[in-house]
Amino acid sequence: MHEPILRNLLQQELIAPEDAEKIVLFESKKPFSLHWELKTLLYLGVLLLNIGLGFLIYENIDTIGHAVIIALIGAISAACFWYALRHRQPFSMGEVKSPTHFYDYILLLGCLTFLIMEGYLQYQYGIFGTRYGLATFIPMVLFFALAYWLDNRGVLSMGITALAAWLGITVTPQDLLTHNDFNSAAIVHTGVFLGMLLTVVPFLSERWGLKKHFSLTYLNFGVHILMISTLAGMMVLGLTLIYFLLLCLSVGFFLWYARTRNSLYFLTVAVLYGYIGLTYMLIVHTDGLGFDYIFYLFYFMLSCAGVIVFLTNYKRFIKTDKP
Amino acid sequence: MIAYNSNWLDALLTKDTAQKWHKKGLLSDEKWQAIEAAYTSNFYSPNIFVRIGLAIFTLILLMAAGGLVAVFFEPNSEMGLSIFSLFWGVICVLVLELRVIQPGRHYGSGIDDMFLYVAIGAFLTGLCSPLDYTTPTLVYYCIAWPFLVAGSIRYIDRLLAVAAFVCSMGIVLLAVKEIPRLALYLLPFAGMLFSAAVYIFSKQGQARYGWRHWNGILMVAELLALVTFYASGNYWVVQQAGADFFQLETVPMAWFFWAFTFIVPFLYIFAGLRRKDRHLLDIGLGCVAAAVFSFRYYYHVLPLTWATVICGAVLFVTAYFSIRYLHQNEGGAYSYEEDSETTLLQEIEQQLIEQTIVNQPGPTPEKTESFGGGQFGGGGAGDSF
């Protein structure tokens, strides 16, 4: 398909003949990239190998013994971390390019096997007893440290997940947890707090110039945790007004963020969550008034039309000229 | 024939191609800017996230609006409902053609996609709902076919192309299934023949410059044809179909289908590498997995755990040494460098990164198109109601 295009461009003298020659040569000689295929095969291989070995160990647990298996998993984890540390790039406040093709995956594998080892130890020997908080605290600290030290966003995501788990476990009283009765108010409050925290962190790190490229990971977690927690507060806890106000504030905040940083992702996400909250408020508060369903049909039609007009005009909303 | 402005589609195609050359350093910055300036397209095609958002809201809007219109018409008979559906389909197409695409300049914005799907859905509901319960499935397929094909041709929509392919295949197989006695023997070959025909058609179509705007949907057809060709002869598929439709326990000519199951994937891979055809190669790799699963379904030669370990080890070692080989032999016909052609997933990843980390204000391609605020006055579908 490129030949007619090249011919057109040549005719219109948008491409110089010598450039065209280069392009023709390139198109006929360009190598066929097997990157995606080989990488997929590699992952699949690792995945299958892990599953297979896992089952193999599980089947032979009587003859091998737990200690050996834990030692084996620990050894894999340690080997991965050793590799990661040996090949690490010097620390920098900014972004660091991974030194080798496999580096990021080996580091991630090390973190995953560390988690498995810890879980196994707890399950078999109960080393943490009932102090579940500690069990999530250790990987959290480890993952955050590794993420910042070795500059890896995947590990950062795992660290944030561990943070969420740690907070969730810490705020939930033990007896509630063991009775399988989750105190939803505590969870929602924690969610709101965590969401705000994760949203504030990137601004601080941008201020201090520390790993600015982590912002997206933090904000991505932050926006969803914050919005879902406030929506849960509205719907589950029934404290509609307080949480609706909170939701409006967070939607406003992310719209502002989208506007100043021209991020269409956060624009769409904020609009979607805001719309869900608004619609819920309307339905709950008009429930007793006995409106006809035609009213709701009109509401959906007009509100959606409004949102569509807003979204299609995003160019006006977003400041494209700001650096 | 195409609803969208074909000059703009051409401009997009030219710019995309030239951009690849520019990224490879084959075009200077000035030349690239000149090409960009010469080929302007005024489509409104927002970024993927906005597109998803717009699609969601358009769908709710259309459902609410349809509900409202239905309230005023009050179709209470079955006939009335189907006439109403057809009417609603016509309205959707009219709005799509006369508001969304022409003055609104939407192209892949989520709004035009959703209008199209809702319209097709309404037409099919309107035509199929009066049918009797005893109507054979073939009739439904035949009713849907013209809409799906026409829709994918006029609106160059890939999802509709998938539906059209599935529908065509269904018609062929259901028709062959009605042949008395021979159906059992003919079905797999009918599937293969149909797939091969579609494959050749779409390959030749993609080579035609006149059909360049349909390249995307022809590519979809090509991929699906490769999959269905293999599936038609795969032993597991044939055996299951035989058991379901004809209560047959054993497959006639089992040796042929077993051979097909194992040889075709390697032929795909070999041909893919030979011709540097990524589709053949990728589908071939998938088919190898399908072949292994088919085999294990009937013969448990190894315990599952050992099979997994061995498969994993073989895959890992193959991939590892291939990567090493490619690294050591750079400059050959194959490489491990990442291709400039991006898949949808990579595109999303890239946009996420570009959108959110805007510390480097590099001009992203969409921003350079000149549909700034003023001229785009509420071209959204919202106005038309």
PDB file of C-alpha atoms in Angstrom, chain A residues 1-6 8-9 12-16 19 22-23 26-39 41-42 44-49 51-53 55-56 59 101-102 153 206 212-213 215-216 219-220 257 261-268 271-272 275 293-294 296-298 300-305 307-309 311-316 320 322-323, chain B residues 13-14 17 21 24-27 31 34-35 38-39 44 46-47 49-50 53-54 56-58 60-61 64-65 67-68 71 106 111 206 208-209 212 215 272-273 276-278 281-282 285 305-306 308-309 311-313 315-316 319-320 322-323 326-327 332-339 341 352-353 355-359 361 366-367 371 373 376-378 380-383 385:
ATOM      1  CA  MET A   1       0.000   0.000   0.000  1.00  0.00           C
ATOM      2  CA  HIS A   2       2.955   2.341   0.497  1.00  0.00           C
ATOM      3  CA  GLU A   3       3.935   2.502  -3.180  1.00  0.00           C
ATOM      4  CA  PRO A   4       0.943   4.521  -4.442  1.00  0.00           C
ATOM      5  CA  ILE A   5       1.250   6.819  -1.441  1.00  0.00           C
ATOM      6  CA  LEU A   6       4.923   7.363  -2.144  1.00  0.00           C
ATOM      7  CA  ASN A   8       1.507  10.607  -4.849  1.00  0.00           C
ATOM      8  CA  LEU A   9       3.856  12.361  -2.488  1.00  0.00           C
ATOM      9  CA  GLN A  12       3.280  16.630  -5.322  1.00  0.00           C
ATOM     10  CA  GLU A  13       6.973  17.172  -4.609  1.00  0.00           C
ATOM     11  CA  LEU A  14       6.468  16.688  -0.916  1.00  0.00           C
ATOM     12  CA  ILE A  15       9.211  14.089  -0.911  1.00  0.00           C
ATOM     13  CA  ALA A  16      12.548  14.495  -2.564  1.00  0.00           C
ATOM     14  CA  ASP A  19      14.321  10.352   0.098  1.00  0.00           C
ATOM     15  CA  LYS A  22      15.786   5.554   0.674  1.00  0.00           C
ATOM     16  CA  ILE A  23      12.198   4.710   1.551  1.00  0.00           C
ATOM     17  CA  PHE A  26      13.919   0.538   3.532  1.00  0.00           C
ATOM     18  CA  GLU A  27      10.540  -0.947   2.708  1.00  0.00           C
ATOM     19  CA  SER A  28      12.101  -3.796   0.750  1.00  0.00           C
ATOM     20  CA  LYS A  29      14.828  -4.505   3.297  1.00  0.00           C
ATOM     21  CA  LYS A  30      13.143  -3.810   6.593  1.00  0.00           C
ATOM     22  CA  PRO A  31      13.476  -6.694   9.027  1.00  0.00           C
ATOM     23  CA  PHE A  32      10.458  -8.597  10.241  1.00  0.00           C
ATOM     24  CA  SER A  33      10.124  -7.971  13.950  1.00  0.00           C
ATOM     25  CA  LEU A  34       9.451 -11.025  16.065  1.00  0.00           C
ATOM     26  CA  HIS A  35       9.470  -9.016  19.266  1.00  0.00           C
ATOM     27  CA  TRP A  36       5.858  -9.460  20.274  1.00  0.00           C
ATOM     28  CA  GLU A  37       5.681 -13.154  19.390  1.00  0.00           C
ATOM     29  CA  LEU A  38       8.858 -14.143  21.189  1.00  0.00           C
ATOM     30  CA  LYS A  39       8.021 -12.092  24.232  1.00  0.00           C
ATOM     31  CA  LEU A  41       6.152 -17.171  24.120  1.00  0.00           C
ATOM     32  CA  LEU A  42       8.624 -16.308  26.830  1.00  0.00           C
ATOM     33  CA  LEU A  44       3.778 -18.229  28.453  1.00  0.00           C
ATOM     34  CA  GLY A  45       6.759 -20.463  29.027  1.00  0.00           C
ATOM     35  CA  VAL A  46       7.512 -18.909  32.390  1.00  0.00           C
ATOM     36  CA  LEU A  47       3.867 -19.040  33.381  1.00  0.00           C
ATOM     37  CA  LEU A  48       3.419 -22.690  32.416  1.00  0.00           C
ATOM     38  CA  LEU A  49       6.687 -23.635  34.041  1.00  0.00           C
ATOM     39  CA  ILE A  51       2.182 -23.565  37.273  1.00  0.00           C
ATOM     40  CA  GLY A  52       3.602 -26.960  36.421  1.00  0.00           C
ATOM     41  CA  LEU A  53       6.322 -26.817  39.049  1.00  0.00           C
ATOM     42  CA  PHE A  55       1.546 -28.477  41.031  1.00  0.00           C
ATOM     43  CA  LEU A  56       4.440 -30.887  40.957  1.00  0.00           C
ATOM     44  CA  GLU A  59       1.560 -33.369  44.535  1.00  0.00           C
ATOM     45  CA  HIS A 101      15.411  -6.847  28.243  1.00  0.00           C
ATOM     46  CA  PHE A 102      14.435  -9.203  31.030  1.00  0.00           C
ATOM     47  CA  ARG A 153       6.273   1.025  38.102  1.00  0.00           C
ATOM     48  CA  GLU A 206       6.568  16.608  41.504  1.00  0.00           C
ATOM     49  CA  LYS A 212       7.787  12.342  38.552  1.00  0.00           C
ATOM     50  CA  HIS A 213       6.901   9.551  36.168  1.00  0.00           C
ATOM     51  CA  SER A 215       2.458  10.172  39.073  1.00  0.00           C
ATOM     52  CA  LEU A 216       0.292   8.242  36.677  1.00  0.00           C
ATOM     53  CA  LEU A 219      -3.234   8.914  40.354  1.00  0.00           C
ATOM     54  CA  ASN A 220      -4.672   5.957  38.530  1.00  0.00           C
ATOM     55  CA  TYR A 257      -6.255  18.056  36.799  1.00  0.00           C
ATOM     56  CA  ARG A 261      -2.429  18.640  32.450  1.00  0.00           C
ATOM     57  CA  ASN A 262      -4.594  17.990  29.394  1.00  0.00           C
ATOM     58  CA  SER A 263      -5.271  14.401  30.319  1.00  0.00           C
ATOM     59  CA  LEU A 264      -8.246  12.942  28.496  1.00  0.00           C
ATOM     60  CA  TYR A 265      -8.124   9.780  30.570  1.00  0.00           C
ATOM     61  CA  PHE A 266      -8.884  11.563  33.812  1.00  0.00           C
ATOM     62  CA  LEU A 267     -11.448  13.740  32.066  1.00  0.00           C
ATOM     63  CA  THR A 268     -13.456  10.722  30.956  1.00  0.00           C
ATOM     64  CA  VAL A 271     -17.141  12.491  34.095  1.00  0.00           C
ATOM     65  CA  LEU A 272     -18.220   8.851  34.286  1.00  0.00           C
ATOM     66  CA  TYR A 275     -22.502  10.953  36.281  1.00  0.00           C
ATOM     67  CA  TYR A 293     -40.831   6.971  34.387  1.00  0.00           C
ATOM     68  CA  ILE A 294     -41.086   9.461  31.526  1.00  0.00           C
ATOM     69  CA  TYR A 296     -36.408   9.579  34.155  1.00  0.00           C
ATOM     70  CA  LEU A 297     -36.295   8.942  30.436  1.00  0.00           C
ATOM     71  CA  PHE A 298     -36.154  12.694  29.903  1.00  0.00           C
ATOM     72  CA  PHE A 300     -31.291  10.329  30.916  1.00  0.00           C
ATOM     73  CA  MET A 301     -31.778  11.789  27.478  1.00  0.00           C
ATOM     74  CA  LEU A 302     -31.033  15.362  28.402  1.00  0.00           C
ATOM     75  CA  SER A 303     -28.211  14.575  30.814  1.00  0.00           C
ATOM     76  CA  CYS A 304     -26.490  12.298  28.327  1.00  0.00           C
ATOM     77  CA  ALA A 305     -26.874  14.907  25.623  1.00  0.00           C
ATOM     78  CA  VAL A 307     -22.370  15.100  28.772  1.00  0.00           C
ATOM     79  CA  ILE A 308     -21.854  14.344  25.097  1.00  0.00           C
ATOM     80  CA  VAL A 309     -21.727  18.018  24.218  1.00  0.00           C
ATOM     81  CA  LEU A 311     -17.025  15.627  26.009  1.00  0.00           C
ATOM     82  CA  THR A 312     -17.081  16.494  22.308  1.00  0.00           C
ATOM     83  CA  ASN A 313     -15.950  19.974  23.170  1.00  0.00           C
ATOM     84  CA  TYR A 314     -13.031  18.781  25.262  1.00  0.00           C
ATOM     85  CA  LYS A 315     -10.646  20.819  23.169  1.00  0.00           C
ATOM     86  CA  ARG A 316     -12.162  23.950  24.567  1.00  0.00           C
ATOM     87  CA  THR A 320      -3.681  22.573  25.134  1.00  0.00           C
ATOM     88  CA  LYS A 322      -0.056  24.866  28.711  1.00  0.00           C
ATOM     89  CA  PRO A 323       3.226  22.988  28.982  1.00  0.00           C
TER      90      PRO A 323
ATOM     91  CA  LEU B  13      -3.701   7.108   5.457  1.00  0.00           C
ATOM     92  CA  THR B  14      -0.975   9.196   3.869  1.00  0.00           C
ATOM     93  CA  THR B  17       2.386   6.094   6.380  1.00  0.00           C
ATOM     94  CA  TRP B  21       8.928   6.924   7.675  1.00  0.00           C
ATOM     95  CA  LYS B  24      12.419   5.803  11.168  1.00  0.00           C
ATOM     96  CA  GLY B  25      14.404   8.889  10.189  1.00  0.00           C
ATOM     97  CA  LEU B  26      13.721   8.514   6.471  1.00  0.00           C
ATOM     98  CA  LEU B  27      12.013  11.902   6.241  1.00  0.00           C
ATOM     99  CA  LYS B  31       9.306  17.341   4.881  1.00  0.00           C
ATOM    100  CA  ALA B  34       4.964  19.846   4.804  1.00  0.00           C
ATOM    101  CA  ILE B  35       3.160  16.542   4.320  1.00  0.00           C
ATOM    102  CA  ALA B  38      -0.766  19.291   2.736  1.00  0.00           C
ATOM    103  CA  TYR B  39      -2.902  16.421   3.975  1.00  0.00           C
ATOM    104  CA  TYR B  44     -13.524  14.515  14.823  1.00  0.00           C
ATOM    105  CA  PRO B  46     -11.076  11.811  19.799  1.00  0.00           C
ATOM    106  CA  ASN B  47      -8.672   9.830  21.882  1.00  0.00           C
ATOM    107  CA  PHE B  49     -10.836   7.259  26.429  1.00  0.00           C
ATOM    108  CA  VAL B  50     -13.108  10.012  25.234  1.00  0.00           C
ATOM    109  CA  GLY B  53     -17.015   7.677  27.325  1.00  0.00           C
ATOM    110  CA  LEU B  54     -18.916   9.058  24.356  1.00  0.00           C
ATOM    111  CA  ILE B  56     -21.389   4.839  26.782  1.00  0.00           C
ATOM    112  CA  PHE B  57     -23.313   8.086  26.993  1.00  0.00           C
ATOM    113  CA  THR B  58     -24.587   7.815  23.424  1.00  0.00           C
ATOM    114  CA  ILE B  60     -27.804   5.565  27.271  1.00  0.00           C
ATOM    115  CA  LEU B  61     -29.064   8.556  25.322  1.00  0.00           C
ATOM    116  CA  ALA B  64     -33.747   6.782  26.756  1.00  0.00           C
ATOM    117  CA  ALA B  65     -34.756   8.586  23.577  1.00  0.00           C
ATOM    118  CA  GLY B  67     -38.043   4.736  25.232  1.00  0.00           C
ATOM    119  CA  LEU B  68     -39.551   8.203  25.059  1.00  0.00           C
ATOM    120  CA  VAL B  71     -44.094   6.038  25.018  1.00  0.00           C
ATOM    121  CA  HIS B 106     -17.392  12.349  13.444  1.00  0.00           C
ATOM    122  CA  ILE B 111     -20.989   8.524  18.758  1.00  0.00           C
ATOM    123  CA  GLN B 206      -5.995  -5.501   0.470  1.00  0.00           C
ATOM    124  CA  ARG B 208      -6.023  -3.159  -4.453  1.00  0.00           C
ATOM    125  CA  TYR B 209      -5.379   0.522  -4.131  1.00  0.00           C
ATOM    126  CA  ARG B 212      -7.655   1.024   0.439  1.00  0.00           C
ATOM    127  CA  ASN B 215      -8.179  -2.403   4.330  1.00  0.00           C
ATOM    128  CA  GLY B 272       4.171 -16.650   8.036  1.00  0.00           C
ATOM    129  CA  LEU B 273       7.918 -16.526   8.597  1.00  0.00           C
ATOM    130  CA  LYS B 276       6.867 -12.141   6.675  1.00  0.00           C
ATOM    131  CA  ASP B 277       3.160 -12.246   7.265  1.00  0.00           C
ATOM    132  CA  ARG B 278       2.405 -11.489  10.886  1.00  0.00           C
ATOM    133  CA  LEU B 281       2.463 -16.399  12.099  1.00  0.00           C
ATOM    134  CA  ASP B 282       0.395 -15.295  15.099  1.00  0.00           C
ATOM    135  CA  LEU B 285       1.171 -19.974  17.078  1.00  0.00           C
ATOM    136  CA  THR B 305       1.685 -31.407  35.702  1.00  0.00           C
ATOM    137  CA  TRP B 306       4.512 -32.925  33.695  1.00  0.00           C
ATOM    138  CA  THR B 308       2.719 -28.273  31.752  1.00  0.00           C
ATOM    139  CA  VAL B 309       6.313 -28.300  32.954  1.00  0.00           C
ATOM    140  CA  CYS B 311       5.534 -27.306  27.548  1.00  0.00           C
ATOM    141  CA  GLY B 312       6.653 -24.380  29.638  1.00  0.00           C
ATOM    142  CA  ALA B 313      10.282 -25.392  29.478  1.00  0.00           C
ATOM    143  CA  LEU B 315       8.479 -22.556  25.153  1.00  0.00           C
ATOM    144  CA  PHE B 316      10.887 -20.768  27.438  1.00  0.00           C
ATOM    145  CA  ALA B 319      11.926 -18.125  23.005  1.00  0.00           C
ATOM    146  CA  TYR B 320      15.084 -17.455  24.993  1.00  0.00           C
ATOM    147  CA  SER B 322      15.518 -17.226  19.524  1.00  0.00           C
ATOM    148  CA  ILE B 323      15.872 -13.864  21.208  1.00  0.00           C
ATOM    149  CA  LEU B 326      18.271 -12.462  16.919  1.00  0.00           C
ATOM    150  CA  HIS B 327      20.398 -10.258  19.121  1.00  0.00           C
ATOM    151  CA  GLY B 332      19.164 -10.014   9.163  1.00  0.00           C
ATOM    152  CA  ALA B 333      15.713 -10.513   7.755  1.00  0.00           C
ATOM    153  CA  TYR B 334      14.253 -10.927  11.240  1.00  0.00           C
ATOM    154  CA  SER B 335      14.784  -8.814  14.307  1.00  0.00           C
ATOM    155  CA  TYR B 336      13.836  -8.512  17.949  1.00  0.00           C
ATOM    156  CA  GLU B 337      13.461  -4.758  17.710  1.00  0.00           C
ATOM    157  CA  GLU B 338      10.035  -3.460  18.544  1.00  0.00           C
ATOM    158  CA  ASP B 339       8.039  -2.689  15.450  1.00  0.00           C
ATOM    159  CA  GLU B 341       3.330  -0.616  14.035  1.00  0.00           C
ATOM    160  CA  LEU B 352      -1.963   6.782  28.964  1.00  0.00           C
ATOM    161  CA  ILE B 353       1.652   7.724  29.330  1.00  0.00           C
ATOM    162  CA  GLN B 355      -1.702  11.958  28.391  1.00  0.00           C
ATOM    163  CA  THR B 356      -0.801  11.779  32.006  1.00  0.00           C
ATOM    164  CA  ILE B 357       2.816  12.693  32.092  1.00  0.00           C
ATOM    165  CA  VAL B 358       2.782  15.909  30.240  1.00  0.00           C
ATOM    166  CA  ASN B 359       6.068  17.230  31.460  1.00  0.00           C
ATOM    167  CA  PRO B 361       4.918  18.889  25.728  1.00  0.00           C
ATOM    168  CA  GLU B 366      -4.316  14.505  17.154  1.00  0.00           C
ATOM    169  CA  LYS B 367      -3.600  17.895  18.545  1.00  0.00           C
ATOM    170  CA  PHE B 371     -10.429  21.478  14.752  1.00  0.00           C
ATOM    171  CA  GLY B 373     -12.930  25.318  19.480  1.00  0.00           C
ATOM    172  CA  PHE B 376     -16.949  22.725  16.242  1.00  0.00           C
ATOM    173  CA  GLY B 377     -20.138  24.154  17.596  1.00  0.00           C
ATOM    174  CA  GLY B 378     -22.054  21.359  19.250  1.00  0.00           C
ATOM    175  CA  GLY B 380     -22.696  16.253  18.967  1.00  0.00           C
ATOM    176  CA  ALA B 381     -25.723  14.146  18.568  1.00  0.00           C
ATOM    177  CA  GLY B 382     -27.276  15.927  21.498  1.00  0.00           C
ATOM    178  CA  ASP B 383     -28.513  18.828  19.435  1.00  0.00           C
ATOM    179  CA  PHE B 385     -33.253  15.983  19.670  1.00  0.00           C
TER     180      PHE B 385
END
